[in-house]
PDB file of C-alpha atoms in Angstrom:
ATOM      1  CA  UNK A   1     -19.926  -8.230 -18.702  1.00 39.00           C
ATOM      2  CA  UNK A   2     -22.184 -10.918 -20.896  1.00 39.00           C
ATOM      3  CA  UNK A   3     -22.619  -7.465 -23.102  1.00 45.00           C
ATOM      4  CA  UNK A   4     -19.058  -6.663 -23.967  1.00 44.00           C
ATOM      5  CA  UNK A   5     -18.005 -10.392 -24.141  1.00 43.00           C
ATOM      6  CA  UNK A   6     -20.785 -10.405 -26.998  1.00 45.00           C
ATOM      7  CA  UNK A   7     -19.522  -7.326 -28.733  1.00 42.00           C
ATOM      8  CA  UNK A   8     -15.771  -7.430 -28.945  1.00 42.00           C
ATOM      9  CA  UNK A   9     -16.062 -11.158 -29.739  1.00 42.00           C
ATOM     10  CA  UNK A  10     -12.297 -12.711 -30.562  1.00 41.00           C
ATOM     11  CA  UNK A  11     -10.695  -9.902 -29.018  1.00 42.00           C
ATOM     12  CA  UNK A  12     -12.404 -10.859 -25.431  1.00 38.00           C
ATOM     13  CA  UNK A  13      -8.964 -12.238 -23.984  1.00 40.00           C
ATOM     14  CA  UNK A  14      -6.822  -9.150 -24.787  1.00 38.00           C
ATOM     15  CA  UNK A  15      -8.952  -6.180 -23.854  1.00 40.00           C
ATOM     16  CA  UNK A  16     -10.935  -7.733 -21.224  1.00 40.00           C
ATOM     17  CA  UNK A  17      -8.040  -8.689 -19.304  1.00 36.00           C
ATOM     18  CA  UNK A  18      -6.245  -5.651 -19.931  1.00 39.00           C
ATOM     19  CA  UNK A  19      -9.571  -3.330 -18.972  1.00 43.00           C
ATOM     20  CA  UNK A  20     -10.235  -5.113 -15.360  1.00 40.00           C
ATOM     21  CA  UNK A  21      -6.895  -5.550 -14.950  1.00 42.00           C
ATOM     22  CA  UNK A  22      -6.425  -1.673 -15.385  1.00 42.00           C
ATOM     23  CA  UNK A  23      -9.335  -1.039 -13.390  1.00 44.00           C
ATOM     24  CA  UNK A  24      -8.236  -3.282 -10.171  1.00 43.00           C
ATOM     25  CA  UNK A  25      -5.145  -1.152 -10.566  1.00 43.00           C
ATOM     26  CA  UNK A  26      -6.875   1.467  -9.822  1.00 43.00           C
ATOM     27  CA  UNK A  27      -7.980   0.408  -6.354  1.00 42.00           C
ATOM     28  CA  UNK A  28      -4.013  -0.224  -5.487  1.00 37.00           C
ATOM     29  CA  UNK A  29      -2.484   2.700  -6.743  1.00 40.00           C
ATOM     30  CA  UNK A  30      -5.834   4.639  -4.252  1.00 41.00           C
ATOM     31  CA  UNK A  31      -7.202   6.433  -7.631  1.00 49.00           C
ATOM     32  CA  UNK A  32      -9.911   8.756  -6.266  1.00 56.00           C
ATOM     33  CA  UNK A  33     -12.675   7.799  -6.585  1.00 64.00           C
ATOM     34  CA  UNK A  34     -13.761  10.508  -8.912  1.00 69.00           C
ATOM     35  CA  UNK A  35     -11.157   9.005 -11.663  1.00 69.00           C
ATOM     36  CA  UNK A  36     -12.103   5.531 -10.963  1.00 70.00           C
ATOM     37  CA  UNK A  37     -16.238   6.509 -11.838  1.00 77.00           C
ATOM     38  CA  UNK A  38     -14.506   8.184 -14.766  1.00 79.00           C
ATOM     39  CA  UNK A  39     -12.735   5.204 -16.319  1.00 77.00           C
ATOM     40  CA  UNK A  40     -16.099   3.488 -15.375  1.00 80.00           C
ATOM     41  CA  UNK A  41     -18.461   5.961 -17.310  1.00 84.00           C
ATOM     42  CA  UNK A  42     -15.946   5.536 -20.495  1.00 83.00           C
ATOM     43  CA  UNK A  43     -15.193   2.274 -20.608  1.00 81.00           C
ATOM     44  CA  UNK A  44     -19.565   1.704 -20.797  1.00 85.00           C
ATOM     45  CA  UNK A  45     -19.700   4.331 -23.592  1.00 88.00           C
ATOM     46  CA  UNK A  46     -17.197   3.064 -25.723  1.00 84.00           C
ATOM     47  CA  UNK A  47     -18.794  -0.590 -25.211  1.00 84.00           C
ATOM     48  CA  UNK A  48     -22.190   0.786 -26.183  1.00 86.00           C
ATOM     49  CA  UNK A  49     -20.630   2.757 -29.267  1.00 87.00           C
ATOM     50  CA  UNK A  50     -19.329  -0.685 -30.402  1.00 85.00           C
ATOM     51  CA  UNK A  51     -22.214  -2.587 -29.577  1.00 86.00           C
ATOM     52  CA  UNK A  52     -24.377  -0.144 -31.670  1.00 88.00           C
ATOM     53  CA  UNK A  53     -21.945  -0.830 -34.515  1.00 88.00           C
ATOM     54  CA  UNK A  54     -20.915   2.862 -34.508  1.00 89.00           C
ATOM     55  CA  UNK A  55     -17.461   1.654 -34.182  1.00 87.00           C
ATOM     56  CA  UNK A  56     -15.264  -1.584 -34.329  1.00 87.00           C
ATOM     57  CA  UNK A  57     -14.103  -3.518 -31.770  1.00 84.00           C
ATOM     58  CA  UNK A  58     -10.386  -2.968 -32.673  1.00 84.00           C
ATOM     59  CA  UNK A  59     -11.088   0.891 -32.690  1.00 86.00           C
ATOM     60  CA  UNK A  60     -13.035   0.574 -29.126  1.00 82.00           C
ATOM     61  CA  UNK A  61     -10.025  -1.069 -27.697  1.00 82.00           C
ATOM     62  CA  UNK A  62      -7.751   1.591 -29.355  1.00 84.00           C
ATOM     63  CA  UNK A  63      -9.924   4.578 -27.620  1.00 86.00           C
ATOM     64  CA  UNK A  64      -9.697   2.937 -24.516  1.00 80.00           C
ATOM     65  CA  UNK A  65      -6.310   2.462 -24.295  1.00 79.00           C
ATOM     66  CA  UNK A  66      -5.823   6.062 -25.354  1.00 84.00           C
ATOM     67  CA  UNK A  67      -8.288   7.229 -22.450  1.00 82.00           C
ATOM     68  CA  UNK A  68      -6.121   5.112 -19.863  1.00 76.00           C
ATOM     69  CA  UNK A  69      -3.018   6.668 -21.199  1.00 75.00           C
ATOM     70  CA  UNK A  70      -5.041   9.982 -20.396  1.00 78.00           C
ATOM     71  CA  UNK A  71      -5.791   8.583 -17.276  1.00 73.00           C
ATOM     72  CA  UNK A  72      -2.628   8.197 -15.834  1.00 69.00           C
ATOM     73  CA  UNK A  73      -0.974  11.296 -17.069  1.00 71.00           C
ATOM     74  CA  UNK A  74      -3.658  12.913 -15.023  1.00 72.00           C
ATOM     75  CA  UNK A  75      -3.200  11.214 -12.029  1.00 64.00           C
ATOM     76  CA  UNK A  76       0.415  11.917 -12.204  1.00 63.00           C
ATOM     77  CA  UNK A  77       0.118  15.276 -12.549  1.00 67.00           C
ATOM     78  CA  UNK A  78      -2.311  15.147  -9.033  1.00 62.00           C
ATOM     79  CA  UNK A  79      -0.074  13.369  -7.325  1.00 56.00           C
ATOM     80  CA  UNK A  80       2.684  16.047  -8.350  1.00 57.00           C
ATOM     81  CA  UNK A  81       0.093  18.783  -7.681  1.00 59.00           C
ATOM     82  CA  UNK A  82      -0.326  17.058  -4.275  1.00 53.00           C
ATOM     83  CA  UNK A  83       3.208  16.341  -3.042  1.00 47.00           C
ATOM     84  CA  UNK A  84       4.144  18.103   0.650  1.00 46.00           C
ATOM     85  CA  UNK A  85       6.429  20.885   0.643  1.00 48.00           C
ATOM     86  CA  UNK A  86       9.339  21.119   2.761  1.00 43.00           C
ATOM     87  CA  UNK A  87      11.257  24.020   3.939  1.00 44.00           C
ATOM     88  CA  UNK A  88      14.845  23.499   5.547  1.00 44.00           C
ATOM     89  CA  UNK A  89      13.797  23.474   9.514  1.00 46.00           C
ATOM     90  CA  UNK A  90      11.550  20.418   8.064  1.00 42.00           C
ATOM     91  CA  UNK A  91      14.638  18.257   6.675  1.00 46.00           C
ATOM     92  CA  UNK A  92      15.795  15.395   8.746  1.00 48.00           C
ATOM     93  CA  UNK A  93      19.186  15.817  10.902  1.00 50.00           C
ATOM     94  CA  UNK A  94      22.142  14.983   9.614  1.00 51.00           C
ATOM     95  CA  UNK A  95      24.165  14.439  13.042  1.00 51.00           C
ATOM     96  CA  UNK A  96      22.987  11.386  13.630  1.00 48.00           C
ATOM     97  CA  UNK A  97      23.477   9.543  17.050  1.00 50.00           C
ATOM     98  CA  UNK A  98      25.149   6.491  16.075  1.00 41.00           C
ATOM     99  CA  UNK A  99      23.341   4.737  18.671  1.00 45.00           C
ATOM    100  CA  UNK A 100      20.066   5.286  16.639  1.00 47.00           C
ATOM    101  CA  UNK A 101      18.866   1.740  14.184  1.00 48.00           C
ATOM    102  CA  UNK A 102      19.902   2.740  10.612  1.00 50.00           C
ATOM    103  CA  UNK A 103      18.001   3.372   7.329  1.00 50.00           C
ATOM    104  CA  UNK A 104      16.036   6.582   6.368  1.00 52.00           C
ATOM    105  CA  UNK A 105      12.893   6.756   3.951  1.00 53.00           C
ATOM    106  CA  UNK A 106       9.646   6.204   3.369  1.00 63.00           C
ATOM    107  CA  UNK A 107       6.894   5.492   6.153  1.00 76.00           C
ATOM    108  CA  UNK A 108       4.839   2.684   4.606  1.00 81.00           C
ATOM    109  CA  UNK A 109       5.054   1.010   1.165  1.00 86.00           C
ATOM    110  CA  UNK A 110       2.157  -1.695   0.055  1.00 86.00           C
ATOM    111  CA  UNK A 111       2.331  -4.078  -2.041  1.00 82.00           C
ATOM    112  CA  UNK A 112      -0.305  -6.732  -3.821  1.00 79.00           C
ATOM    113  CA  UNK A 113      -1.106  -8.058  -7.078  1.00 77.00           C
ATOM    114  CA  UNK A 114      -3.625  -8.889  -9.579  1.00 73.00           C
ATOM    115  CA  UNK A 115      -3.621 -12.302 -11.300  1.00 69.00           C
ATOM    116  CA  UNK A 116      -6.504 -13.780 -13.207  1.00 68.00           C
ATOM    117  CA  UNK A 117      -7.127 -16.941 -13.447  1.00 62.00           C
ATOM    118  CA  UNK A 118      -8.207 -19.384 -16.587  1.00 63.00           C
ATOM    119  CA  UNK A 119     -11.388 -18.816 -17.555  1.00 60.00           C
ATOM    120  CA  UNK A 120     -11.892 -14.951 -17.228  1.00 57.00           C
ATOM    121  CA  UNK A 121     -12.753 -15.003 -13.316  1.00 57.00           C
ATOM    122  CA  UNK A 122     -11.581 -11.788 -11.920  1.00 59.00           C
ATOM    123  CA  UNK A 123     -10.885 -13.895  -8.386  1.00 66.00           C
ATOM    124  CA  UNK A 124      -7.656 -15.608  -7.245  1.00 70.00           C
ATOM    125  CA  UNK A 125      -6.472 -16.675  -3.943  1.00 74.00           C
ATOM    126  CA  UNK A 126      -3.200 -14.514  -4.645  1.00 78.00           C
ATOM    127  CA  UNK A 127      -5.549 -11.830  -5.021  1.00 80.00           C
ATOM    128  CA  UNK A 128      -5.911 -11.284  -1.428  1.00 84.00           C
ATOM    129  CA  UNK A 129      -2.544 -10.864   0.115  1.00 88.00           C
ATOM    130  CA  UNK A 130      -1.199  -7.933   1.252  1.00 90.00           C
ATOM    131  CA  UNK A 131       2.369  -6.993   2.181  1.00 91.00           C
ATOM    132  CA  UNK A 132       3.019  -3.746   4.507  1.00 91.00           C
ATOM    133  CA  UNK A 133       7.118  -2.679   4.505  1.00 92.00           C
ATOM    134  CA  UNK A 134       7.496   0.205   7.627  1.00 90.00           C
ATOM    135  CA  UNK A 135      10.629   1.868   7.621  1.00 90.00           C
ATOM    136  CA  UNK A 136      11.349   1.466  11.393  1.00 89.00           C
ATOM    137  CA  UNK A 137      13.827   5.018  11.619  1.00 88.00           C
ATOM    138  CA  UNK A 138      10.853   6.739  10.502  1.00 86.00           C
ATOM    139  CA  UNK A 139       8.253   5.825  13.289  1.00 85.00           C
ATOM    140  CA  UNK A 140      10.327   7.850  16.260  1.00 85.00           C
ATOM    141  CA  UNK A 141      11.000   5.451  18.243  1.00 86.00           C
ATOM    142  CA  UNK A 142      13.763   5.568  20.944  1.00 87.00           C
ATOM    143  CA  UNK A 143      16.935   3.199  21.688  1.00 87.00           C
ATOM    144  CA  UNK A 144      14.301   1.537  24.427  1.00 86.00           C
ATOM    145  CA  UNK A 145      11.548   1.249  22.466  1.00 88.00           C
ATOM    146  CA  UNK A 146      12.909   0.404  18.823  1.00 90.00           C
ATOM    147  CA  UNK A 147      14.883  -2.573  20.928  1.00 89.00           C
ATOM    148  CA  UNK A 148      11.253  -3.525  22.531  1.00 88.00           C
ATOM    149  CA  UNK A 149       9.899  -3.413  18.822  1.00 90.00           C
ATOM    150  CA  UNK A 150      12.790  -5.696  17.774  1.00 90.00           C
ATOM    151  CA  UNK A 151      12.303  -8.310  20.545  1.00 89.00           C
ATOM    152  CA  UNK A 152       8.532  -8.410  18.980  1.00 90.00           C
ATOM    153  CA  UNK A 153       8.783  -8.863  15.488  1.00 91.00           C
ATOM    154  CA  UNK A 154      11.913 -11.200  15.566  1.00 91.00           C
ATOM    155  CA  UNK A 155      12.934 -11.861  11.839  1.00 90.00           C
ATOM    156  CA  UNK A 156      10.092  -9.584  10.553  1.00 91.00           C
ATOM    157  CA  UNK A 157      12.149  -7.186  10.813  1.00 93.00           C
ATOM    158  CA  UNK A 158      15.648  -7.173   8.201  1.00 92.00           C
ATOM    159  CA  UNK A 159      18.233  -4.697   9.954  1.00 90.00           C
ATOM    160  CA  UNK A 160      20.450  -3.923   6.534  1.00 90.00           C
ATOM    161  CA  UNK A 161      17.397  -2.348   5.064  1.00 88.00           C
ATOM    162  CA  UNK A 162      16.025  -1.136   8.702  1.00 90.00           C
ATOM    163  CA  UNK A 163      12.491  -2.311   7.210  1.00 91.00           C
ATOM    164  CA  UNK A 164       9.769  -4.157   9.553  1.00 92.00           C
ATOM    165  CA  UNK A 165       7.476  -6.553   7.179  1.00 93.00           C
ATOM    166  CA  UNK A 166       4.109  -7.290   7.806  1.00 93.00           C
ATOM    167  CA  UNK A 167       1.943  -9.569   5.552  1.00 92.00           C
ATOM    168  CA  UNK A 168      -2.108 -10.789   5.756  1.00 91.00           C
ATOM    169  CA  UNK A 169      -4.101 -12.761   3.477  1.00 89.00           C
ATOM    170  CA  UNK A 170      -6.366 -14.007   6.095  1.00 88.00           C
ATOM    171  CA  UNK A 171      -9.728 -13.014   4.563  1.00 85.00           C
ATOM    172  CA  UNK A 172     -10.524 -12.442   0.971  1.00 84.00           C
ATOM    173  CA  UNK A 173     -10.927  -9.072   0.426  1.00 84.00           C
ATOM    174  CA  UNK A 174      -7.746  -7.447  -0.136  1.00 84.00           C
ATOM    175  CA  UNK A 175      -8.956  -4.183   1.920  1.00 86.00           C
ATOM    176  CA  UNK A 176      -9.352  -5.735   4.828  1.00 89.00           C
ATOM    177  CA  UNK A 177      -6.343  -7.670   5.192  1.00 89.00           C
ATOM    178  CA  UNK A 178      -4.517  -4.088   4.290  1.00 88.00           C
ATOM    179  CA  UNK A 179      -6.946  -2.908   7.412  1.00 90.00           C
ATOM    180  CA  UNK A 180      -5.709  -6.304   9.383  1.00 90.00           C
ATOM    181  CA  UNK A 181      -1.726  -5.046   8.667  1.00 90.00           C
ATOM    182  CA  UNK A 182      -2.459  -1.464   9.970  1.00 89.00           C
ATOM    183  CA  UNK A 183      -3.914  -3.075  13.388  1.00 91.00           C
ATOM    184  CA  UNK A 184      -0.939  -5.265  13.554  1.00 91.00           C
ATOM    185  CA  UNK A 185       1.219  -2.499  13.203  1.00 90.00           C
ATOM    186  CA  UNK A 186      -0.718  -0.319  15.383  1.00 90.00           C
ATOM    187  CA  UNK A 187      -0.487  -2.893  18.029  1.00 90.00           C
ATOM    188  CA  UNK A 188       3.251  -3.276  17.504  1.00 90.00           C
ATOM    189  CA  UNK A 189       4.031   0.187  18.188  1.00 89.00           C
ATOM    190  CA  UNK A 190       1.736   0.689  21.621  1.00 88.00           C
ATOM    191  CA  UNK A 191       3.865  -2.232  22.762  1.00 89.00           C
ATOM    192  CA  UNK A 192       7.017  -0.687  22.038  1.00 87.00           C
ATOM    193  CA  UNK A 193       5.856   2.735  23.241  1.00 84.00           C
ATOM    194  CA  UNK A 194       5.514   0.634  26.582  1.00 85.00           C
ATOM    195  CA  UNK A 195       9.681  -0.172  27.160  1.00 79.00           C
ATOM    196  CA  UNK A 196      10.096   3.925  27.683  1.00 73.00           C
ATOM    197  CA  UNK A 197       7.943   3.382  31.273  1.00 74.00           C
ATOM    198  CA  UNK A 198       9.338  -0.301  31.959  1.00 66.00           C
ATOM    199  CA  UNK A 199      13.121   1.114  31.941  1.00 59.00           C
ATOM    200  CA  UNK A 200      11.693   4.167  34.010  1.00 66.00           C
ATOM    201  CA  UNK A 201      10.202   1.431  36.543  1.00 59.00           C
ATOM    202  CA  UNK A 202      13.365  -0.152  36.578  1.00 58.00           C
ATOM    203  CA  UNK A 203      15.528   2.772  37.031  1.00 60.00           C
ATOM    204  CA  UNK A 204      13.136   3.943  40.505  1.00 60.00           C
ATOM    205  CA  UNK A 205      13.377   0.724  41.804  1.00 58.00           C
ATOM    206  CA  UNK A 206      17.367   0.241  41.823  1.00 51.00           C
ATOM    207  CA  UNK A 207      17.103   4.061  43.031  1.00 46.00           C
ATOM    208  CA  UNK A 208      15.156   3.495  45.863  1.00 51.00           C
ATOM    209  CA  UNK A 209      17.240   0.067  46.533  1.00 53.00           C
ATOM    210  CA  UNK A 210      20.318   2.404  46.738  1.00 51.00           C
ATOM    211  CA  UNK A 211      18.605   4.714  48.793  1.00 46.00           C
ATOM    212  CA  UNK A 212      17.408   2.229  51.622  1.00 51.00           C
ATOM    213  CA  UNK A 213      21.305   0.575  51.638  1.00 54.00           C
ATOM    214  CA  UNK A 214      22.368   3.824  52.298  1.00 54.00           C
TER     215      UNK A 214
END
């Protein structure tokens, strides 16, 4: 880092910022990780070019910036390469019960940030938090169990966009409070999965009470 502070000089602030902030990126967008060694290898050799004096700062930054834009085309075009394919026995039902809890969408959505603070230091306490959004339709759970789920979470959960919220910040690496939201959520769900057999229990003992008064 000393190295490339040296060679692009005035310009530190702007490209600096804009290269590690690119680069973090790539950890919450889940580049693989053969793009992320990629960005790596380039970023060096276009420091070294400059640093040789093959090249001026101003044009390093400029080939950068027209790698990254390379960068994400490609990824798009993986991601659109990657996408699931549905037929129409895989498409959701449209006669819906209307006792089932609303909304329809994605599973999970993250969401963090990347701030950097005075100075050039790549940490901030921001950095850290994570927020996990579940679209509760999606998981499959029943009337019993989705009710169970509710009586959990409490105002986690906001009914007019049928999304549970789960947030962490409680260590400082951002990877493991995304791993600390997943065990929440985990936990959340084996404890709704749990009303299905409590309402069963329920139901055989009024049963068997009717049974003996008869």
């Amino acid at each position: 880092l000393q190295s490339v502070e040296s060679v692009f000089g005035d310009l530190f602030d702007i490209p600096i910022y804009f290269v590690f902030g690119f680069l973090d990126s790539l950890d919450v967008l889940f580049y693989p990780d053969e793009i992320k060694k990629k960005v790596e290898v380039k970023f060096d050799e276009i420091g070294e070019r400059v640093e040789k004096g093959e090249i001026t700062p101003e044009e390093g930054y400029a080939l950068f910036k027209e790698f990254e834009d390379g960068v994400v085309v490609e990824r798009a075009k993986l991601m659109e390469k990657d996408a699931p394919q549905f037929d129409e026995n895989m498409l959701p039902d449209k006669n819906k019960n209307l006792d089932d809890p609303p909304g329809e969408g994605p599973v999970v959505r993250w969401q963090t940030r990347v701030v950097f603070a005075p100075g050039g230091d790549a940490w901030h306490p921001k950095n850290r938090k994570v927020k996990l959004a579940v679209t509760v339709k999606e998981l499959g759970l029943s009337k019993h169990q989705f009710g169970r789920l509710r009586e959990l979470v409490g105002n986690r959960y906001h009914p007019g966009r049928d999304e549970l919220t789960i947030t962490s910040e409680r260590v400082e690496h951002r990877e493991e409070n995304r791993k600390d939201c997943l065990r929440t959520l985990f936990g959340l769900i084996a404890e709704a999965g749990n009303a299905n057999k409590m309402v069963e229990d329920v139901t055989s003992c009024c049963f068997s009470c009717i049974v003996l008064l008869i």
